[in-house]
CSV table of C-alpha atoms and ligand atoms in Angstrom, one decimal:
chain,number,residue,atom,x,y,z
A,1190,MET,CA,3.5,-37.8,14.6
A,1191,GLN,CA,2.3,-34.3,14.7
A,1192,THR,CA,4.2,-31.7,12.6
A,1193,THR,CA,4.4,-28.1,13.8
A,1194,LYS,CA,2.8,-25.6,11.4
A,1195,ILE,CA,5.3,-23.0,10.0
A,1196,ARG,CA,3.8,-19.6,9.5
A,1197,ALA,CA,5.3,-16.4,8.0
A,1198,ALA,CA,5.6,-13.7,10.6
A,1199,ILE,CA,6.5,-10.0,10.1
A,1200,THR,CA,9.7,-9.6,12.2
A,1201,ALA,CA,10.7,-6.0,11.1
A,1202,VAL,CA,9.3,-3.0,9.4
A,1203,GLY,CA,11.0,-0.2,7.4
A,1204,GLY,CA,9.7,2.9,5.7
A,1205,TYR,CA,10.6,6.0,3.8
A,1206,VAL,CA,8.8,9.2,2.7
A,1207,PRO,CA,10.5,11.9,0.6
A,1208,GLU,CA,11.1,15.3,2.4
A,1209,THR,CA,9.2,17.6,0.0
A,1210,VAL,CA,5.6,18.3,1.2
A,1211,LEU,CA,2.8,19.1,-1.2
A,1212,SER,CA,0.0,20.7,0.8
A,1213,ASN,CA,-3.6,21.3,-0.2
A,1214,LYS,CA,-2.7,25.0,-0.3
A,1215,ASP,CA,0.1,24.2,-2.9
A,1216,LEU,CA,-2.5,22.3,-5.0
A,1217,GLU,CA,-4.8,25.3,-4.9
A,1218,LYS,CA,-2.2,27.1,-7.0
A,1219,LEU,CA,-2.2,24.2,-9.6
A,1220,VAL,CA,-5.9,23.4,-10.0
A,1221,ASP,CA,-9.3,24.7,-9.1
A,1222,THR,CA,-9.7,23.2,-5.7
A,1223,ASN,CA,-9.5,24.2,-2.0
A,1224,ASP,CA,-8.2,22.9,1.3
A,1225,GLU,CA,-11.6,22.6,2.8
A,1226,TRP,CA,-13.0,20.4,-0.1
A,1227,ILE,CA,-10.0,18.1,-0.1
A,1228,ILE,CA,-10.0,17.6,3.7
A,1229,SER,CA,-13.8,17.0,3.9
A,1230,ARG,CA,-14.0,14.7,0.9
A,1231,THR,CA,-10.8,12.7,1.4
A,1232,GLY,CA,-9.2,13.4,4.8
A,1233,ILE,CA,-5.9,14.4,3.1
A,1234,ARG,CA,-4.0,17.6,4.2
A,1235,GLU,CA,-0.7,17.0,2.5
A,1236,ARG,CA,1.4,14.4,0.7
A,1237,ARG,CA,5.1,13.8,0.1
A,1238,ILE,CA,6.7,14.1,-3.4
A,1239,LEU,CA,10.0,12.8,-4.6
A,1240,ARG,CA,11.3,15.9,-6.3
A,1241,GLU,CA,15.0,15.1,-6.8
A,1242,PRO,CA,15.9,14.6,-10.5
A,1243,GLY,CA,17.1,11.1,-11.3
A,1244,LYS,CA,15.4,9.6,-8.2
A,1245,ALA,CA,12.8,6.9,-8.6
A,1246,THR,CA,10.8,4.2,-6.9
A,1247,SER,CA,13.9,2.0,-6.3
A,1248,ASP,CA,15.6,4.8,-4.3
A,1249,MET,CA,12.7,5.0,-1.9
A,1250,ALA,CA,12.6,1.2,-1.6
A,1251,VAL,CA,16.4,1.1,-0.9
A,1252,LYS,CA,15.9,3.7,2.0
A,1253,ALA,CA,13.0,1.7,3.4
A,1254,VAL,CA,15.0,-1.6,3.2
A,1255,GLU,CA,18.1,-0.1,4.7
A,1256,ASN,CA,15.9,1.2,7.6
A,1257,LEU,CA,14.5,-2.4,8.1
A,1258,LEU,CA,17.9,-4.1,7.9
A,1259,GLU,CA,19.4,-1.7,10.5
A,1260,LYS,CA,16.5,-2.3,12.9
A,1261,ARG,CA,16.7,-6.1,12.5
A,1262,GLY,CA,20.5,-6.0,12.7
A,1263,ILE,CA,21.0,-8.0,9.5
A,1264,SER,CA,22.8,-7.4,6.2
A,1265,ALA,CA,21.3,-7.3,2.7
A,1266,ASP,CA,23.2,-10.5,1.9
A,1267,GLU,CA,20.9,-12.4,4.3
A,1268,ILE,CA,17.8,-11.7,2.3
A,1269,ASP,CA,16.7,-14.7,0.3
A,1270,LEU,CA,14.0,-13.0,-1.8
A,1271,LEU,CA,13.0,-9.4,-2.4
A,1272,ILE,CA,9.5,-8.6,-3.8
A,1273,VAL,CA,8.9,-5.0,-4.9
A,1274,CYS,CA,5.1,-4.2,-5.1
A,1275,THR,CA,4.6,-1.2,-7.3
A,1276,VAL,CA,2.7,0.3,-10.2
A,1277,THR,CA,5.5,2.8,-10.8
A,1278,PRO,CA,8.6,0.7,-11.6
A,1279,ASP,CA,11.8,2.6,-12.5
A,1280,LEU,CA,11.7,1.0,-15.9
A,1281,ILE,CA,9.4,-1.4,-17.8
A,1282,PHE,CA,12.3,-3.8,-17.4
A,1283,PRO,CA,14.4,-5.0,-15.7
A,1284,ALA,CA,12.3,-5.3,-12.5
A,1285,THR,CA,12.7,-2.7,-9.9
A,1286,ALA,CA,13.6,-5.5,-7.5
A,1287,ASN,CA,16.9,-6.1,-9.5
A,1288,LEU,CA,17.7,-2.4,-9.2
A,1289,VAL,CA,17.0,-2.3,-5.5
A,1290,THR,CA,19.2,-5.3,-4.7
A,1291,HIS,CA,22.0,-3.8,-6.8
A,1292,LYS,CA,21.7,-0.5,-5.0
A,1293,LEU,CA,21.8,-2.4,-1.6
A,1294,GLY,CA,25.2,-3.7,-2.7
A,1295,THR,CA,24.2,-7.4,-3.0
A,1296,SER,CA,23.3,-9.9,-5.7
A,1297,LYS,CA,22.3,-12.6,-3.2
A,1298,PRO,CA,18.5,-12.3,-3.2
A,1299,TRP,CA,16.5,-13.1,-6.2
A,1300,GLY,CA,13.4,-11.0,-6.7
A,1301,PHE,CA,10.6,-9.7,-8.9
A,1302,ASP,CA,8.1,-6.9,-9.1
A,1303,LEU,CA,4.4,-7.4,-8.4
A,1304,ALA,CA,1.7,-5.1,-9.7
A,1305,ALA,CA,-1.9,-5.2,-8.4
A,1306,ALA,CA,-2.4,-1.4,-8.1
A,1307,CYS,CA,-3.3,-0.4,-4.5
A,1308,SER,CA,-3.6,-4.1,-3.5
A,1309,SER,CA,-0.1,-4.9,-4.6
A,1310,PHE,CA,1.4,-5.0,-1.1
A,1311,LEU,CA,-1.3,-7.3,0.3
A,1312,TYR,CA,-0.8,-9.6,-2.8
A,1313,GLY,CA,2.9,-9.5,-2.2
A,1314,LEU,CA,2.6,-10.4,1.5
A,1315,GLN,CA,0.6,-13.5,0.6
A,1316,VAL,CA,3.1,-14.5,-2.2
A,1317,GLY,CA,6.1,-13.9,0.1
A,1318,ALA,CA,4.4,-16.0,2.9
A,1319,GLN,CA,4.2,-19.0,0.6
A,1320,PHE,CA,8.0,-19.1,0.2
A,1321,ILE,CA,8.4,-19.1,4.0
A,1322,GLN,CA,5.6,-21.6,4.7
A,1323,SER,CA,7.1,-24.0,2.2
A,1324,GLY,CA,10.3,-24.0,4.1
A,1325,THR,CA,12.4,-23.1,1.1
A,1326,HIS,CA,13.1,-19.4,2.2
A,1327,LYS,CA,14.1,-18.0,5.6
A,1328,LYS,CA,14.1,-14.3,4.9
A,1329,VAL,CA,11.7,-12.6,2.5
A,1330,VAL,CA,11.5,-8.8,2.2
A,1331,VAL,CA,8.2,-7.4,0.7
A,1332,CYS,CA,8.3,-3.8,-0.3
A,1333,GLY,CA,5.3,-1.6,-1.2
A,1334,VAL,CA,6.5,1.6,-2.8
A,1335,ASP,CA,5.2,4.0,-5.4
A,1336,LYS,CA,6.3,7.3,-7.0
A,1337,MET,CA,2.8,8.3,-7.9
A,1338,SER,CA,3.9,11.9,-8.8
A,1339,ALA,CA,5.5,10.3,-11.9
A,1340,ILE,CA,2.1,9.3,-13.3
A,1341,VAL,CA,-0.2,11.9,-11.8
A,1342,ASP,CA,-1.6,14.8,-14.0
A,1343,TYR,CA,-1.2,18.0,-11.9
A,1344,THR,CA,-3.8,19.6,-14.2
A,1345,ASP,CA,-6.5,17.1,-13.2
A,1346,ARG,CA,-8.2,17.9,-9.9
A,1347,ASN,CA,-9.9,14.6,-9.8
A,1348,THR,CA,-6.7,12.7,-9.3
A,1349,CYS,CA,-3.9,15.0,-8.3
A,1350,ILE,CA,-5.3,15.8,-4.9
A,1351,ILE,CA,-5.3,12.1,-3.8
A,1352,PHE,CA,-1.9,10.7,-4.5
A,1353,GLY,CA,1.6,10.9,-2.9
A,1354,ASP,CA,5.0,9.2,-3.0
A,1355,GLY,CA,6.5,6.9,-0.4
A,1356,GLY,CA,6.4,3.4,0.9
A,1357,GLY,CA,7.8,0.8,3.2
A,1358,CYS,CA,8.7,-2.9,3.6
A,1359,VAL,CA,8.5,-5.8,6.0
A,1360,LEU,CA,10.7,-8.8,6.7
A,1361,LEU,CA,8.9,-12.2,6.7
A,1362,GLU,CA,10.5,-15.0,8.7
A,1363,PRO,CA,9.3,-18.5,9.8
A,1364,THR,CA,7.7,-18.9,13.1
A,1365,GLU,CA,6.4,-22.0,14.9
A,1366,GLU,CA,4.5,-19.8,17.4
A,1367,ASP,CA,0.8,-19.2,17.0
A,1368,ASN,CA,1.2,-15.9,15.3
A,1369,GLY,CA,2.2,-14.3,11.9
A,1370,ILE,CA,0.0,-14.3,8.8
A,1371,MET,CA,-3.1,-16.4,9.8
A,1372,ASP,CA,-5.4,-16.0,6.8
A,1373,ALA,CA,-6.0,-13.9,3.6
A,1374,ILE,CA,-8.8,-13.4,1.2
A,1375,LEU,CA,-7.6,-11.9,-2.1
A,1376,CYS,CA,-10.0,-10.9,-4.9
A,1377,SER,CA,-9.9,-9.4,-8.4
A,1378,ASP,CA,-12.3,-8.5,-11.1
A,1379,GLY,CA,-11.0,-7.2,-14.4
A,1380,ALA,CA,-14.4,-5.7,-15.3
A,1381,GLY,CA,-13.3,-2.8,-13.1
A,1382,ALA,CA,-10.2,-1.9,-15.3
A,1383,GLU,CA,-12.0,0.7,-17.3
A,1384,PHE,CA,-12.7,2.9,-14.2
A,1385,LEU,CA,-9.1,3.2,-13.0
A,1386,HIS,CA,-6.1,2.8,-15.3
A,1387,GLN,CA,-3.3,4.4,-17.2
A,1388,LYS,CA,-4.3,4.5,-20.9
A,1389,ALA,CA,-1.0,4.5,-22.7
A,1390,GLY,CA,2.6,3.4,-22.3
A,1391,GLY,CA,1.9,-0.4,-22.3
A,1392,SER,CA,1.8,-2.8,-25.2
A,1393,LEU,CA,-1.8,-1.9,-26.0
A,1394,LYS,CA,-0.9,1.7,-26.7
A,1395,PRO,CA,2.9,2.3,-26.8
A,1396,PRO,CA,4.0,5.9,-26.4
A,1397,THR,CA,3.5,8.3,-29.3
A,1398,HIS,CA,3.3,12.0,-29.7
A,1399,GLU,CA,-0.5,11.6,-29.8
A,1400,THR,CA,-0.6,9.7,-26.5
A,1401,ILE,CA,1.5,12.4,-24.9
A,1402,ASP,CA,-0.6,15.2,-26.3
A,1403,ALA,CA,-3.8,13.5,-25.1
A,1404,ARG,CA,-2.2,13.2,-21.6
A,1405,GLU,CA,-2.7,9.4,-21.6
A,1406,HIS,CA,0.4,8.5,-19.6
A,1407,PHE,CA,-1.3,9.6,-16.3
A,1408,VAL,CA,-3.7,7.9,-13.9
A,1409,TYR,CA,-7.3,8.0,-15.2
A,1410,GLN,CA,-10.0,7.5,-12.5
A,1411,GLU,CA,-13.7,7.7,-12.5
A,1412,GLY,CA,-13.7,8.6,-8.8
A,1413,LYS,CA,-17.4,8.1,-8.0
A,1414,THR,CA,-17.6,4.6,-9.4
A,1415,VAL,CA,-14.3,3.6,-7.8
A,1416,PHE,CA,-15.5,5.0,-4.5
A,1417,LYS,CA,-18.7,2.9,-4.7
A,1418,PHE,CA,-16.9,-0.4,-5.4
A,1419,ALA,CA,-14.1,0.4,-2.9
A,1420,THR,CA,-16.5,1.1,-0.1
A,1421,THR,CA,-18.6,-2.1,-0.6
A,1422,ASN,CA,-15.8,-4.5,-1.4
A,1423,MET,CA,-13.3,-3.4,1.3
A,1424,ALA,CA,-16.0,-3.6,4.0
A,1425,ASP,CA,-17.4,-6.9,2.8
A,1426,VAL,CA,-14.0,-8.7,2.6
A,1427,SER,CA,-12.9,-7.3,6.0
A,1428,LYS,CA,-16.1,-8.6,7.6
A,1429,LYS,CA,-15.7,-11.9,5.8
A,1430,ILE,CA,-12.2,-12.5,7.2
A,1431,MET,CA,-13.4,-11.7,10.7
A,1432,ASP,CA,-16.3,-14.2,10.4
A,1433,ARG,CA,-14.2,-16.9,8.8
A,1434,ASN,CA,-11.7,-16.6,11.8
A,1435,GLU,CA,-14.5,-16.2,14.4
A,1436,LEU,CA,-13.2,-12.8,15.4
A,1437,GLY,CA,-15.7,-10.4,16.9
A,1438,SER,CA,-15.0,-6.7,17.0
A,1439,ASP,CA,-13.6,-7.0,20.5
A,1440,ASP,CA,-11.0,-9.5,19.2
A,1441,VAL,CA,-9.7,-7.2,16.5
A,1442,SER,CA,-6.9,-5.0,17.9
A,1443,TRP,CA,-6.3,-2.8,14.8
A,1444,LEU,CA,-7.7,-2.2,11.4
A,1445,ILE,CA,-5.0,-1.4,8.9
A,1446,PRO,CA,-6.8,-0.1,5.9
A,1447,HIS,CA,-5.6,1.2,2.5
A,1448,GLN,CA,-5.4,5.0,2.7
A,1449,ALA,CA,-7.5,6.1,-0.4
A,1450,ASN,CA,-10.2,8.1,1.2
A,1451,LYS,CA,-11.1,8.5,4.9
A,1452,ARG,CA,-14.8,8.0,4.1
A,1453,ILE,CA,-14.1,4.6,2.7
A,1454,ILE,CA,-12.1,3.7,5.8
A,1455,ASP,CA,-14.8,4.9,8.2
A,1456,TYR,CA,-17.5,2.8,6.4
A,1457,THR,CA,-15.3,-0.3,6.6
A,1458,ALA,CA,-14.7,0.2,10.3
A,1459,GLU,CA,-18.4,0.7,10.8
A,1460,ILE,CA,-19.3,-2.6,9.1
A,1461,MET,CA,-16.6,-4.3,11.2
A,1462,GLY,CA,-18.1,-2.8,14.3
A,1463,LEU,CA,-14.7,-1.1,15.3
A,1464,PRO,CA,-14.4,2.1,17.3
A,1465,GLU,CA,-12.3,4.9,15.9
A,1466,ASP,CA,-9.3,4.3,18.2
A,1467,LYS,CA,-8.7,0.9,16.5
A,1468,ILE,CA,-8.3,2.4,13.0
A,1469,LEU,CA,-4.8,3.2,12.0
A,1470,MET,CA,-4.7,6.2,9.7
A,1471,ASN,CA,-2.0,8.5,8.2
A,1472,ILE,CA,-3.9,9.6,5.1
A,1473,GLU,CA,-3.8,13.2,6.4
A,1474,ARG,CA,0.0,13.3,6.0
A,1475,TYR,CA,0.8,11.1,3.1
A,1476,GLY,CA,-2.4,10.8,0.9
A,1477,ASN,CA,-2.7,7.7,-1.2
A,1478,THR,CA,0.7,6.2,-1.9
A,1479,THR,CA,-0.9,3.2,-3.7
A,1480,SER,CA,1.3,0.2,-2.9
A,1481,GLY,CA,2.9,2.2,0.0
A,1482,THR,CA,-0.1,2.8,2.3
A,1483,LEU,CA,-0.1,-0.5,4.3
A,1484,PRO,CA,3.6,-0.8,5.0
A,1485,LEU,CA,3.7,3.0,5.8
A,1486,LEU,CA,1.0,2.4,8.4
A,1487,LEU,CA,2.9,-0.5,10.0
A,1488,TRP,CA,6.0,1.7,10.0
A,1489,ASP,CA,4.3,4.7,11.6
A,1490,TYR,CA,2.5,2.7,14.2
A,1491,GLU,CA,5.0,-0.1,14.9
A,1492,LYS,CA,5.5,1.0,18.5
A,1493,GLU,CA,1.7,0.7,19.2
A,1494,LEU,CA,1.6,-2.9,18.0
A,1495,ASN,CA,2.1,-5.6,20.7
A,1496,LYS,CA,2.8,-9.3,20.3
A,1497,GLY,CA,-0.4,-11.2,20.0
A,1498,ASP,CA,-2.4,-8.2,18.7
A,1499,ASN,CA,-4.9,-9.2,16.0
A,1500,LEU,CA,-4.5,-7.0,12.9
A,1501,ILE,CA,-6.9,-6.9,9.9
A,1502,LEU,CA,-5.3,-5.4,6.8
A,1503,ALA,CA,-7.7,-4.3,4.1
A,1504,THR,CA,-7.3,-2.9,0.6
A,1505,PHE,CA,-9.0,-1.9,-2.7
A,1506,GLY,CA,-7.5,-0.7,-5.9
A,1507,GLY,CA,-7.3,-0.7,-9.7
A,1508,GLY,CA,-8.0,-3.9,-11.5
A,1509,PHE,CA,-10.3,-4.0,-9.6
A,1510,THR,CA,-8.2,-5.8,-6.9
A,1511,TRP,CA,-9.1,-6.0,-3.2
A,1512,GLY,CA,-8.6,-8.2,-0.2
A,1513,SER,CA,-8.0,-8.6,3.5
A,1514,MET,CA,-5.5,-10.3,5.7
A,1515,TYR,CA,-5.5,-11.5,9.3
A,1516,ILE,CA,-2.2,-11.1,11.0
A,1517,ARG,CA,-1.4,-11.9,14.6
A,1518,TRP,CA,1.5,-9.6,15.5
A,1519,ALA,CA,4.7,-11.4,16.3
A,1520,TYR,CA,6.9,-9.0,18.3
A,1521,ASN,CA,7.1,-6.0,20.6
A,1522,SER,CA,9.3,-3.2,19.3
B,2459,LIG,O1,-6.7,3.9,-4.2
B,2459,LIG,C1,-7.3,3.3,-5.3
B,2459,LIG,C2,-8.8,3.4,-5.3
B,2459,LIG,N1,-9.2,4.8,-5.3
B,2459,LIG,C3,-10.2,5.2,-4.5
B,2459,LIG,O2,-10.6,4.5,-3.7
B,2459,LIG,C4,-10.7,6.6,-4.7
B,2459,LIG,C5,-12.2,6.6,-4.7
B,2459,LIG,N2,-12.8,7.8,-5.0
B,2459,LIG,C6,-12.7,8.9,-4.2
B,2459,LIG,O3,-12.0,8.9,-3.2
B,2459,LIG,C7,-13.6,10.1,-4.5
B,2459,LIG,O4,-14.5,9.7,-5.6
B,2459,LIG,C8,-12.8,11.4,-5.0
B,2459,LIG,C9,-12.0,11.9,-3.8
B,2459,LIG,C10,-11.9,11.1,-6.1
B,2459,LIG,C11,-13.8,12.4,-5.4
B,2459,LIG,O5,-14.7,12.7,-4.4
B,2459,LIG,P1,-16.3,12.7,-4.6
B,2459,LIG,O6,-16.9,13.0,-3.4
B,2459,LIG,O7,-16.6,11.3,-5.2
B,2459,LIG,O8,-16.5,13.8,-5.6
B,2459,LIG,P2,-17.2,13.8,-7.0
B,2459,LIG,O9,-16.3,13.3,-8.1
B,2459,LIG,O10,-18.5,13.2,-6.9
B,2459,LIG,O11,-17.4,15.4,-7.3
B,2459,LIG,C12,-18.3,16.1,-6.5
B,2459,LIG,C13,-18.1,17.6,-6.9
B,2459,LIG,C14,-18.2,17.8,-8.4
B,2459,LIG,O12,-18.8,19.1,-8.6
B,2459,LIG,P3,-20.4,19.2,-9.0
B,2459,LIG,O13,-20.5,18.4,-10.2
B,2459,LIG,O14,-21.1,18.5,-7.8
B,2459,LIG,O15,-20.6,20.7,-9.1
B,2459,LIG,C15,-16.8,17.9,-8.8
B,2459,LIG,O16,-16.6,18.6,-10.0
B,2459,LIG,O17,-16.9,18.1,-6.5
B,2459,LIG,C16,-16.2,18.6,-7.6
B,2459,LIG,N3,-14.7,18.3,-7.5
B,2459,LIG,C17,-13.9,19.1,-6.8
B,2459,LIG,N4,-14.0,20.3,-6.2
B,2459,LIG,C18,-12.9,20.8,-5.6
B,2459,LIG,C19,-14.1,17.2,-7.9
B,2459,LIG,N5,-12.8,17.2,-7.5
B,2459,LIG,C20,-12.6,18.4,-6.9
B,2459,LIG,C21,-11.5,19.0,-6.3
B,2459,LIG,N6,-11.7,20.2,-5.7
B,2459,LIG,N7,-10.3,18.5,-6.2
């Protein structure tokens, strides 16, 4: 007897970005930089910042999930599991997932946070998919959201020009059709930790007056080194997933790459043999929202995606962590 394979398919997308815009011109007033340098070296023109006091990552996740639930026509009580992928949780504990479900007015889903820097959302998708494929869960929401402005040093021109706030989420449901999450390659190498990390605030170096004076509660990045690893690894893993699934460049409908630097994205597309019009990009408007970049792309471009389209998601981030995922899109919006 033949059993039908159950796959996890994305069946709805939600997103949210805060209203406040921080432009390159605004940053010129904070650090020694300029609009021309930022655009030519990164592709970023502006980013969004969550300015309202008392608002955090959970508040953006709630807005994104509400947007998703409304579009799918379901209530929060119907979610079985909620995964919040983030490096900027509201608190060290409890998990942001607990705060999000509470703010959604439900205690039905269980949930947890997942941190893998800029690769968090891709890792989260793969984790969420396992619960669907096993048949134990019918509706899994995976959020990728970050409030990077909470950990960015606005006196450091190496980092403050890159990051922004925002994120999105997807709903995973079972499908017996030949679409959904088809394959994933996820990688990590802790040897890269020294090049991109936050020095203090964890159990290694709890907060003290000294850590605050030394500005150690912010993102630290050796940009050039990270750039080198990001370019090579994101391109390699994206080509690898194409080859493993016998996809030529004509078979790939869209590249959905992490939005860290336009130059990294262009190189990845070149190695994959993809023309510019197959690359989804919104780095110009949002910058690098860490866990938020991939769901924000799906949210922005949802209307362009057609059932049966072959998507390659690709990412690289702190850890180092990186990976790619092959998704056959499951619906027309
Ligand atoms: O998302 C997680 C993973 N992160 C990434 O993938 C980010 C990877 N790295 C990058 O995207 C790039 O390395 C940056 C955008 C961070 C920096 O760009 P770069 O082309 O690698 O610049 P650089 O650090 O090599 O600096 C080149 C020059 C230096 O001046 P000199 O020494 O050549 O005179 C810097 O001091 O540009 C200078 N510079 C700036 N100038 C104006 C560095 N930052 C700035 C700035 N404005 N904001």
